[in-house]
Tab-separated table of C-alpha atoms and ligand atoms in Angstrom:
chain	number	residue	atom	x	y	z
A	1298	MET	CA	-21.221	-61.898	-140.562
A	1299	THR	CA	-20.091	-58.887	-139.551
A	1300	TYR	CA	-16.397	-57.838	-140.201
A	1301	GLU	CA	-14.508	-56.174	-137.414
A	1302	ILE	CA	-11.092	-54.462	-137.591
A	1303	SER	CA	-8.957	-55.756	-134.467
A	1304	SER	CA	-5.750	-53.560	-133.826
A	1305	TRP	CA	-2.035	-55.572	-133.146
A	1306	PRO	CA	-0.854	-55.168	-129.420
A	1307	GLU	CA	1.726	-52.722	-129.388
A	1308	GLY	CA	4.848	-55.379	-129.522
A	1309	GLU	CA	3.819	-56.858	-132.973
A	1310	GLY	CA	3.277	-53.990	-134.149
A	1311	ALA	CA	7.082	-52.760	-132.896
A	1312	ALA	CA	8.438	-56.152	-134.226
A	1313	ARG	CA	6.467	-55.671	-137.728
A	1314	ALA	CA	7.907	-51.998	-138.065
A	1315	ALA	CA	11.133	-53.467	-136.939
A	1316	GLU	CA	11.420	-56.835	-139.369
A	1317	LEU	CA	10.709	-54.159	-141.533
A	1318	PHE	CA	13.092	-52.424	-141.703
A	1319	THR	CA	15.797	-55.209	-141.111
A	1320	GLY	CA	15.051	-56.622	-144.166
A	1321	ALA	CA	14.788	-53.464	-145.396
A	1322	PHE	CA	17.840	-52.289	-144.873
A	1323	GLY	CA	19.953	-54.561	-142.252
A	1324	GLY	CA	20.495	-54.684	-139.353
A	1325	ASP	CA	19.135	-53.530	-136.335
A	1326	PRO	CA	16.063	-50.697	-135.846
A	1327	ALA	CA	17.614	-47.918	-133.324
A	1328	GLY	CA	14.030	-47.841	-132.341
A	1329	VAL	CA	10.802	-47.604	-133.210
A	1330	TRP	CA	7.763	-45.462	-131.915
A	1331	ALA	CA	4.072	-45.909	-132.162
A	1332	ALA	CA	1.732	-42.656	-132.914
A	1333	PRO	CA	-2.176	-44.035	-132.234
A	1334	GLY	CA	-5.313	-42.717	-134.970
A	1335	ARG	CA	-8.403	-40.999	-133.880
A	1336	VAL	CA	-11.727	-41.101	-132.963
A	1337	ASN	CA	-13.473	-37.467	-132.207
A	1338	LEU	CA	-16.545	-37.965	-130.345
A	1339	ILE	CA	-18.251	-34.192	-131.028
A	1340	GLY	CA	-16.430	-31.071	-132.079
A	1341	GLU	CA	-16.285	-31.532	-135.376
A	1342	HIS	CA	-14.796	-29.047	-138.088
A	1343	LEU	CA	-14.829	-26.564	-135.008
A	1344	ASP	CA	-10.877	-27.207	-134.346
A	1345	TYR	CA	-9.813	-24.779	-137.494
A	1346	ASN	CA	-12.741	-22.742	-136.532
A	1347	GLY	CA	-11.840	-22.191	-132.789
A	1348	GLY	CA	-13.879	-24.157	-130.843
A	1349	PRO	CA	-13.583	-27.446	-129.441
A	1350	SER	CA	-13.013	-31.238	-129.717
A	1351	VAL	CA	-13.166	-34.588	-127.933
A	1352	PRO	CA	-11.341	-36.879	-129.617
A	1353	ILE	CA	-10.375	-40.533	-128.096
A	1354	ALA	CA	-6.866	-42.105	-130.027
A	1355	LEU	CA	-7.746	-45.374	-130.902
A	1356	PRO	CA	-5.948	-49.211	-129.933
A	1357	HIS	CA	-5.259	-48.690	-133.525
A	1358	ALA	CA	-1.457	-47.078	-134.446
A	1359	THR	CA	1.691	-46.730	-136.941
A	1360	TYR	CA	4.389	-47.944	-135.755
A	1361	ALA	CA	8.032	-46.730	-137.255
A	1362	ALA	CA	11.445	-48.426	-136.921
A	1363	LEU	CA	13.949	-45.542	-137.483
A	1364	SER	CA	17.782	-44.881	-137.943
A	1365	PRO	CA	19.676	-42.040	-137.814
A	1366	ARG	CA	22.050	-42.044	-140.799
A	1367	GLU	CA	25.951	-39.708	-141.045
A	1368	ASP	CA	24.521	-38.840	-144.465
A	1369	ASP	CA	22.224	-36.923	-145.637
A	1370	ARG	CA	20.416	-39.434	-147.693
A	1371	VAL	CA	16.719	-40.596	-146.115
A	1372	ARG	CA	15.318	-44.188	-147.199
A	1373	ILE	CA	11.319	-45.008	-145.786
A	1374	ALA	CA	10.099	-48.074	-146.406
A	1375	SER	CA	5.918	-48.981	-146.167
A	1376	ALA	CA	4.833	-52.188	-147.121
A	1377	GLY	CA	1.724	-52.105	-149.686
A	1378	ALA	CA	2.503	-48.099	-150.909
A	1379	ASP	CA	3.804	-47.232	-154.140
A	1380	PRO	CA	6.957	-47.669	-154.229
A	1381	GLU	CA	7.682	-49.817	-151.560
A	1382	LEU	CA	10.815	-48.182	-150.951
A	1383	TRP	CA	11.697	-44.799	-151.484
A	1384	THR	CA	15.217	-43.364	-151.499
A	1385	GLY	CA	15.961	-39.773	-151.855
A	1386	ALA	CA	17.770	-36.953	-150.255
A	1387	LEU	CA	16.251	-34.403	-146.911
A	1388	ASP	CA	16.062	-31.689	-148.553
A	1389	ASP	CA	13.898	-32.873	-151.609
A	1390	VAL	CA	11.081	-34.206	-149.472
A	1391	ARG	CA	9.337	-30.029	-148.663
A	1392	PRO	CA	6.110	-28.267	-150.836
A	1393	GLY	CA	5.958	-28.829	-154.193
A	1394	GLY	CA	8.223	-31.528	-154.746
A	1395	ASP	CA	7.831	-34.976	-155.623
A	1396	GLN	CA	7.557	-37.076	-153.354
A	1397	PRO	CA	5.056	-39.245	-153.385
A	1398	THR	CA	2.015	-38.165	-150.785
A	1399	TRP	CA	3.220	-41.277	-148.215
A	1400	VAL	CA	6.766	-39.901	-148.059
A	1401	SER	CA	5.148	-36.738	-147.598
A	1402	TYR	CA	2.728	-37.535	-144.751
A	1403	ALA	CA	6.454	-39.700	-143.442
A	1404	LEU	CA	8.664	-37.194	-143.785
A	1405	GLY	CA	7.395	-33.973	-144.029
A	1406	ALA	CA	7.692	-33.195	-140.098
A	1407	ALA	CA	11.444	-32.966	-140.893
A	1408	TRP	CA	10.791	-31.015	-143.126
A	1409	VAL	CA	8.858	-28.287	-140.752
A	1410	LEU	CA	11.905	-29.090	-137.807
A	1411	ALA	CA	14.376	-27.747	-140.257
A	1412	ARG	CA	12.381	-24.495	-141.538
A	1413	ALA	CA	12.269	-24.442	-137.667
A	1414	GLY	CA	16.036	-24.138	-137.580
A	1415	HIS	CA	16.105	-27.977	-135.764
A	1416	ALA	CA	20.298	-30.182	-136.778
A	1417	LEU	CA	18.125	-33.185	-139.016
A	1418	ARG	CA	20.079	-36.016	-139.763
A	1419	GLY	CA	19.328	-37.734	-142.270
A	1420	VAL	CA	16.929	-42.026	-141.962
A	1421	ASP	CA	16.120	-44.868	-142.759
A	1422	ALA	CA	13.008	-45.751	-142.137
A	1423	ALA	CA	10.154	-48.541	-142.245
A	1424	ILE	CA	6.654	-47.789	-141.182
A	1425	VAL	CA	3.524	-50.769	-140.520
A	1426	SER	CA	0.033	-49.515	-139.082
A	1427	CYS	CA	-2.594	-50.855	-138.675
A	1428	VAL	CA	-5.010	-47.710	-138.795
A	1429	PRO	CA	-7.227	-48.322	-141.763
A	1430	ALA	CA	-6.815	-45.356	-144.275
A	1431	SER	CA	-9.389	-44.009	-145.912
A	1432	ALA	CA	-11.425	-45.153	-143.170
A	1433	GLY	CA	-11.334	-40.942	-141.297
A	1434	LEU	CA	-9.760	-42.253	-138.314
A	1435	SER	CA	-6.603	-40.378	-139.140
A	1436	SER	CA	-4.296	-43.500	-140.379
A	1437	SER	CA	-2.304	-39.868	-141.981
A	1438	ALA	CA	-1.675	-38.048	-138.477
A	1439	ALA	CA	-0.567	-41.285	-137.105
A	1440	ILE	CA	2.191	-41.426	-139.876
A	1441	GLU	CA	3.071	-38.105	-139.367
A	1442	CYS	CA	3.646	-38.560	-135.079
A	1443	ALA	CA	5.275	-41.661	-134.928
A	1444	VAL	CA	7.788	-40.693	-137.804
A	1445	GLY	CA	7.420	-36.721	-136.041
A	1446	LEU	CA	8.043	-38.860	-132.177
A	1447	ALA	CA	11.058	-40.619	-134.266
A	1448	LEU	CA	13.050	-37.905	-135.264
A	1449	VAL	CA	12.292	-35.938	-131.802
A	1450	ASP	CA	13.873	-38.441	-129.950
A	1451	VAL	CA	16.563	-40.221	-132.421
A	1452	LEU	CA	18.265	-36.817	-133.415
A	1453	GLY	CA	17.580	-35.319	-129.716
A	1454	LEU	CA	16.113	-32.444	-130.331
A	1455	PRO	CA	14.566	-30.434	-127.690
A	1456	VAL	CA	10.391	-30.702	-129.142
A	1457	GLY	CA	8.302	-31.216	-126.434
A	1458	ARG	CA	5.162	-33.015	-127.529
A	1459	ARG	CA	2.849	-29.722	-127.870
A	1460	GLU	CA	5.192	-28.424	-130.739
A	1461	LEU	CA	5.790	-31.457	-131.751
A	1462	VAL	CA	1.410	-31.181	-132.464
A	1463	GLY	CA	1.753	-27.613	-134.395
A	1464	VAL	CA	5.460	-29.602	-136.523
A	1465	CYS	CA	3.124	-32.247	-137.672
A	1466	GLN	CA	0.088	-29.977	-138.423
A	1467	ARG	CA	2.567	-27.836	-140.829
A	1468	ALA	CA	3.533	-30.113	-141.767
A	1469	GLU	CA	0.160	-31.610	-143.195
A	1470	ASN	CA	-1.171	-28.001	-144.361
A	1471	GLU	CA	2.246	-27.549	-145.956
A	1472	VAL	CA	4.342	-30.123	-147.284
A	1473	VAL	CA	0.981	-33.040	-147.888
A	1474	GLY	CA	-1.259	-29.392	-148.503
A	1475	ALA	CA	-3.991	-31.019	-146.664
A	1476	PRO	CA	-5.926	-27.255	-145.344
A	1477	THR	CA	-6.857	-29.256	-141.785
A	1478	GLY	CA	-6.743	-28.154	-138.127
A	1479	SER	CA	-4.215	-29.701	-135.105
A	1480	MET	CA	-7.100	-32.028	-133.704
A	1481	ASP	CA	-5.850	-35.103	-135.419
A	1482	GLN	CA	-1.889	-35.207	-134.121
A	1483	SER	CA	-3.573	-33.332	-130.721
A	1484	ALA	CA	-5.127	-36.713	-130.880
A	1485	SER	CA	-2.529	-39.254	-131.562
A	1486	LEU	CA	0.596	-37.095	-129.504
A	1487	LEU	CA	-1.741	-35.917	-126.714
A	1488	ALA	CA	-5.282	-38.282	-125.242
A	1489	GLY	CA	-3.943	-40.912	-122.804
A	1490	ALA	CA	-5.832	-44.286	-122.359
A	1491	GLY	CA	-9.208	-44.916	-120.592
A	1492	ARG	CA	-9.206	-40.887	-121.774
A	1493	ALA	CA	-11.175	-38.362	-124.119
A	1494	LEU	CA	-8.733	-34.975	-124.813
A	1495	VAL	CA	-10.509	-32.023	-124.841
A	1496	LEU	CA	-9.082	-29.770	-127.107
A	1497	ASP	CA	-9.947	-25.991	-127.871
A	1498	THR	CA	-8.305	-24.288	-130.367
A	1499	LEU	CA	-9.953	-21.353	-128.834
A	1500	ASP	CA	-6.977	-21.096	-125.898
A	1501	GLY	CA	-4.963	-23.847	-127.047
A	1502	SER	CA	-5.696	-25.520	-123.992
A	1503	THR	CA	-5.881	-29.061	-123.367
A	1504	GLU	CA	-7.985	-31.895	-121.203
A	1505	LEU	CA	-7.849	-35.752	-120.515
A	1506	VAL	CA	-11.370	-36.448	-118.847
A	1507	PRO	CA	-11.489	-39.741	-117.731
A	1508	PHE	CA	-13.761	-41.672	-120.519
A	1509	ASP	CA	-14.846	-44.871	-119.622
A	1510	LEU	CA	-18.255	-46.659	-120.682
A	1511	THR	CA	-16.999	-50.075	-120.432
A	1512	GLY	CA	-17.312	-49.274	-116.367
A	1513	ARG	CA	-21.167	-48.461	-117.231
A	1514	GLY	CA	-22.048	-50.605	-119.924
A	1515	LEU	CA	-21.591	-49.635	-122.628
A	1516	SER	CA	-19.701	-49.209	-125.996
A	1517	LEU	CA	-18.347	-47.012	-128.553
A	1518	LEU	CA	-19.667	-48.525	-131.691
A	1519	VAL	CA	-17.366	-47.282	-135.317
A	1520	ILE	CA	-18.573	-47.912	-137.744
A	1521	ASP	CA	-16.176	-47.474	-141.339
A	1522	THR	CA	-18.445	-47.278	-144.079
A	1523	ARG	CA	-15.603	-47.230	-146.620
A	1524	ALA	CA	-17.098	-44.962	-148.239
A	1525	SER	CA	-14.435	-43.050	-150.615
A	1526	HIS	CA	-12.883	-39.493	-148.697
A	1527	ALA	CA	-10.469	-36.843	-149.498
A	1528	LEU	CA	-9.533	-33.471	-147.639
A	1529	VAL	CA	-7.947	-32.659	-150.602
A	1530	ASP	CA	-10.526	-32.562	-152.770
A	1531	GLY	CA	-12.082	-29.023	-152.413
A	1532	GLN	CA	-14.769	-29.685	-149.932
A	1533	TYR	CA	-12.805	-29.488	-146.939
A	1534	ALA	CA	-10.935	-26.343	-147.848
A	1535	GLN	CA	-13.632	-24.645	-149.183
A	1536	ARG	CA	-16.233	-24.746	-145.644
A	1537	ARG	CA	-12.708	-23.047	-143.783
A	1538	ALA	CA	-12.605	-19.966	-146.467
A	1539	THR	CA	-16.595	-19.600	-145.724
A	1540	CYS	CA	-15.910	-19.524	-141.550
A	1541	GLU	CA	-12.710	-17.124	-142.587
A	1542	ARG	CA	-15.133	-15.443	-144.684
A	1543	VAL	CA	-16.499	-14.691	-141.784
A	1544	ALA	CA	-14.658	-14.704	-138.997
A	1545	GLY	CA	-12.987	-11.274	-140.914
A	1546	ARG	CA	-15.855	-9.409	-141.509
A	1547	GLU	CA	-16.089	-9.837	-138.369
A	1548	GLY	CA	-13.296	-8.044	-137.275
A	1549	VAL	CA	-11.349	-11.784	-135.847
A	1550	GLU	CA	-9.536	-14.380	-136.890
A	1551	LEU	CA	-11.440	-17.415	-136.575
A	1552	LEU	CA	-15.934	-17.757	-135.648
A	1553	GLY	CA	-14.139	-19.336	-132.204
A	1554	GLN	CA	-13.910	-15.001	-131.169
A	1555	VAL	CA	-16.991	-13.459	-132.181
A	1556	ALA	CA	-18.031	-12.391	-129.791
A	1557	ASP	CA	-22.320	-12.752	-129.898
A	1558	PRO	CA	-22.393	-15.216	-132.430
A	1559	TYR	CA	-26.203	-15.489	-132.405
A	1560	GLY	CA	-26.631	-11.853	-133.041
A	1561	LEU	CA	-24.319	-13.070	-136.184
A	1562	LEU	CA	-27.069	-15.052	-137.299
A	1563	ASP	CA	-29.338	-12.588	-137.124
A	1564	ARG	CA	-27.449	-9.980	-139.586
A	1565	LEU	CA	-26.250	-13.427	-141.559
A	1566	SER	CA	-27.876	-12.648	-145.209
A	1567	ASP	CA	-26.859	-15.832	-147.148
A	1568	PRO	CA	-27.942	-18.821	-146.624
A	1569	VAL	CA	-25.243	-20.719	-147.336
A	1570	GLU	CA	-23.382	-18.735	-144.443
A	1571	PHE	CA	-25.781	-18.589	-142.140
A	1572	LYS	CA	-25.869	-22.201	-142.726
A	1573	ARG	CA	-22.384	-22.893	-141.840
A	1574	VAL	CA	-21.428	-20.621	-138.807
A	1575	ARG	CA	-25.251	-22.128	-137.425
A	1576	HIS	CA	-22.848	-25.255	-137.396
A	1577	VAL	CA	-20.266	-24.221	-135.607
A	1578	VAL	CA	-21.854	-21.930	-132.931
A	1579	THR	CA	-24.064	-24.440	-132.251
A	1580	GLU	CA	-21.674	-27.526	-132.272
A	1581	ILE	CA	-19.651	-25.325	-129.895
A	1582	GLY	CA	-23.204	-25.595	-127.723
A	1583	ARG	CA	-23.689	-29.018	-127.346
A	1584	VAL	CA	-19.445	-29.567	-126.760
A	1585	ASN	CA	-19.802	-28.295	-123.294
A	1586	GLU	CA	-22.937	-30.156	-122.810
A	1587	PHE	CA	-21.027	-32.880	-123.647
A	1588	VAL	CA	-18.546	-32.291	-121.736
A	1589	ALA	CA	-20.089	-31.392	-118.804
A	1590	LEU	CA	-22.320	-34.729	-118.938
A	1591	VAL	CA	-18.911	-36.680	-119.408
A	1592	ARG	CA	-16.893	-35.004	-116.309
A	1593	THR	CA	-20.300	-36.451	-113.913
A	1594	GLY	CA	-20.195	-39.524	-116.208
A	1595	ALA	CA	-24.068	-39.301	-117.179
A	1596	TYR	CA	-22.779	-41.188	-120.550
A	1597	ASP	CA	-25.983	-42.897	-120.834
A	1598	ARG	CA	-27.184	-38.846	-121.472
A	1599	ILE	CA	-25.344	-38.052	-124.435
A	1600	GLY	CA	-26.255	-40.021	-126.866
A	1601	PRO	CA	-29.145	-37.374	-127.642
A	1602	LEU	CA	-25.469	-35.300	-128.484
A	1603	LEU	CA	-24.550	-37.139	-130.455
A	1604	ASP	CA	-28.124	-37.175	-133.224
A	1605	ALA	CA	-28.304	-33.824	-133.000
A	1606	SER	CA	-24.627	-33.198	-134.410
A	1607	HIS	CA	-25.211	-35.147	-136.750
A	1608	ALA	CA	-28.252	-33.790	-137.969
A	1609	SER	CA	-25.514	-29.800	-137.649
A	1610	LEU	CA	-23.023	-32.000	-140.246
A	1611	ARG	CA	-26.150	-33.762	-142.057
A	1612	ASP	CA	-28.207	-30.429	-142.613
A	1613	ASP	CA	-26.305	-26.666	-141.541
A	1614	TYR	CA	-22.249	-28.212	-142.809
A	1615	GLU	CA	-23.956	-30.151	-145.571
A	1616	VAL	CA	-20.147	-33.105	-144.732
A	1617	SER	CA	-22.259	-35.907	-144.542
A	1618	CYS	CA	-23.337	-38.294	-147.233
A	1619	PRO	CA	-25.703	-41.229	-147.810
A	1620	GLU	CA	-22.913	-43.814	-146.346
A	1621	LEU	CA	-22.673	-41.987	-143.567
A	1622	ASP	CA	-26.666	-41.241	-142.656
A	1623	VAL	CA	-28.083	-44.648	-143.488
A	1624	ALA	CA	-24.861	-45.901	-140.902
A	1625	VAL	CA	-26.426	-43.824	-138.062
A	1626	GLU	CA	-29.807	-44.913	-138.590
A	1627	ALA	CA	-29.936	-47.653	-139.204
A	1628	ALA	CA	-27.472	-47.641	-135.367
A	1629	ARG	CA	-30.471	-45.637	-134.032
A	1630	GLY	CA	-33.137	-47.619	-135.396
A	1631	SER	CA	-31.307	-51.068	-133.574
A	1632	GLY	CA	-30.802	-49.519	-130.171
A	1633	ALA	CA	-27.507	-46.811	-129.952
A	1634	LEU	CA	-28.666	-44.281	-127.893
A	1635	GLY	CA	-26.866	-42.032	-130.320
A	1636	ALA	CA	-24.828	-41.973	-133.409
A	1637	ARG	CA	-23.186	-39.246	-135.592
A	1638	MET	CA	-20.494	-39.201	-138.537
A	1639	THR	CA	-17.355	-38.411	-137.104
A	1640	GLY	CA	-13.422	-36.867	-138.245
A	1641	GLY	CA	-14.349	-35.000	-142.061
A	1642	GLY	CA	-16.751	-36.300	-143.607
A	1643	PHE	CA	-17.739	-36.977	-146.854
A	1644	GLY	CA	-17.122	-40.673	-146.311
A	1645	GLY	CA	-15.054	-42.039	-142.915
A	1646	SER	CA	-16.499	-43.749	-140.473
A	1647	ALA	CA	-19.861	-42.664	-138.187
A	1648	ILE	CA	-20.096	-42.993	-134.442
A	1649	ALA	CA	-22.367	-45.019	-132.533
A	1650	LEU	CA	-23.161	-44.932	-128.534
A	1651	VAL	CA	-24.216	-48.875	-127.896
A	1652	PRO	CA	-25.471	-50.430	-124.924
A	1653	ALA	CA	-22.267	-53.552	-124.817
A	1654	GLY	CA	-25.424	-55.847	-125.264
A	1655	LEU	CA	-26.484	-54.749	-128.572
A	1656	VAL	CA	-23.321	-54.174	-130.350
A	1657	GLY	CA	-23.994	-56.817	-132.428
A	1658	GLN	CA	-27.409	-56.715	-133.084
A	1659	VAL	CA	-26.204	-53.011	-133.843
A	1660	GLU	CA	-23.126	-54.622	-136.263
A	1661	ARG	CA	-26.337	-56.937	-138.132
A	1662	ALA	CA	-28.621	-53.808	-138.599
A	1663	VAL	CA	-26.077	-51.985	-139.947
A	1664	GLY	CA	-24.664	-54.344	-142.618
A	1665	ARG	CA	-28.798	-55.525	-143.384
A	1666	ALA	CA	-28.696	-51.670	-144.244
A	1667	TYR	CA	-25.646	-51.920	-146.356
A	1668	ALA	CA	-26.505	-54.651	-148.206
A	1669	GLU	CA	-30.225	-53.135	-149.379
A	1670	HIS	CA	-28.282	-49.887	-150.461
A	1671	GLY	CA	-25.324	-52.773	-152.302
A	1672	TRP	CA	-22.571	-51.045	-150.383
A	1673	ASP	CA	-20.159	-52.918	-149.788
A	1674	GLU	CA	-20.100	-54.244	-146.021
A	1675	PRO	CA	-19.095	-51.553	-143.261
A	1676	ARG	CA	-16.332	-52.754	-140.907
A	1677	PHE	CA	-16.314	-52.093	-136.876
A	1678	ILE	CA	-14.554	-51.488	-134.146
A	1679	PRO	CA	-15.384	-51.613	-130.702
A	1680	ALA	CA	-13.082	-48.265	-130.009
A	1681	VAL	CA	-11.495	-48.110	-125.701
A	1682	ALA	CA	-9.708	-44.844	-125.429
A	1683	ALA	CA	-5.905	-45.791	-125.848
A	1684	GLU	CA	-2.911	-44.415	-125.324
A	1685	SER	CA	-0.707	-41.308	-127.576
A	1686	GLY	CA	2.135	-41.894	-129.282
A	1687	ARG	CA	5.126	-43.249	-127.283
A	1688	ARG	CA	8.363	-45.433	-127.977
A	1689	VAL	CA	7.815	-48.834	-127.644
A	1690	LEU	CA	11.542	-50.861	-128.421
A	1691	ARG	CA	14.591	-49.396	-127.677
B	219	LIG	C1	-10.803	-34.017	-140.625
B	219	LIG	C2	-9.254	-32.760	-140.090
B	219	LIG	C3	-9.514	-32.445	-138.932
B	219	LIG	C4	-10.625	-31.645	-138.502
B	219	LIG	C5	-11.899	-33.109	-138.936
B	219	LIG	C6	-13.267	-32.270	-138.801
B	219	LIG	O1	-9.612	-34.743	-139.436
B	219	LIG	O2	-8.041	-34.256	-140.152
B	219	LIG	O3	-8.373	-31.656	-138.292
B	219	LIG	O4	-10.219	-30.802	-139.246
B	219	LIG	O5	-12.188	-33.312	-140.864
B	219	LIG	O6	-13.770	-32.102	-138.489
């Protein structure tokens, strides 16, 4: 038996959010907005280093039903959250405020928008989601972006999508307090169906590149290890600080701006700094090769790049964990053409590139390996590149 995490069709997500809204506040919402989770194909821990990454949006999305209010009150409901209904003033949601973390995710963008001088008003909002939580699939960015889109739309704020990426990232950095890069919010707001987003944080460029494995008899299998993963526990911030320290010594802000990265590697004497920088430098090279192969549709040749990315994240960046390593090895051993951890690491999910006919076999092999270790059963998503955030109900 294997367990696949299904997504909701758009109409179902919209109906669930609207129903929660009506139950909590009475009446219909002004609209419902959706924003997806993501999975990163390659280019890990590069978005805060001035490097490229290549995420796709998942069909799994967060749905926010929302109406503006006449005053500055905020009422926000989320099934399963603690508490399920939070009420306060707009100003209460701020860095260091005593709102629950889920409210920081949901309404942090309002604080950022207000600070930028936009005219905010109170809102009633209801949130539902089928993005698996704590799976490294950006359930948090999906909340930020769904509510962010809703606020901008319903209040008529002059904020474009690219700007909204930055707003939602700042919400996560400053209101939630997680020092992440912009990949998750970029994927949620700028990705495209059947496309991979090539995001380069060195120059801020983004490009949508066709990414359709099904036409080639291949499948992208996401493996949720269900191992715990916390970006705020200090490990992520430590990796980031090490990279910024080295960049600073080189007279630049980001490692991606170093003119001669291999020369830098030759000069680094601290073994930890050396490994962290080597991951960044080699991963940038792998992304470039990956994108070149994807552009020509040579999907059957990207597997070794996924494998090498995993080894680098495990050995040099040291952000993997036994559950991720076992998932990757079991997938490869049962027919995957390549596999790697994806997202921040320390748990969360892995991806495997699998010939379509072998998906069941790979799922069973990973499940068996987990059972042998006595771990919780892993969960799976055969992923396709889905569309980015949008209004789904008027
Ligand atoms: C988390 C962060 C992203 C990115 C990845 C690692 O998902 O939210 O900004 O840094 O880790 O690539």
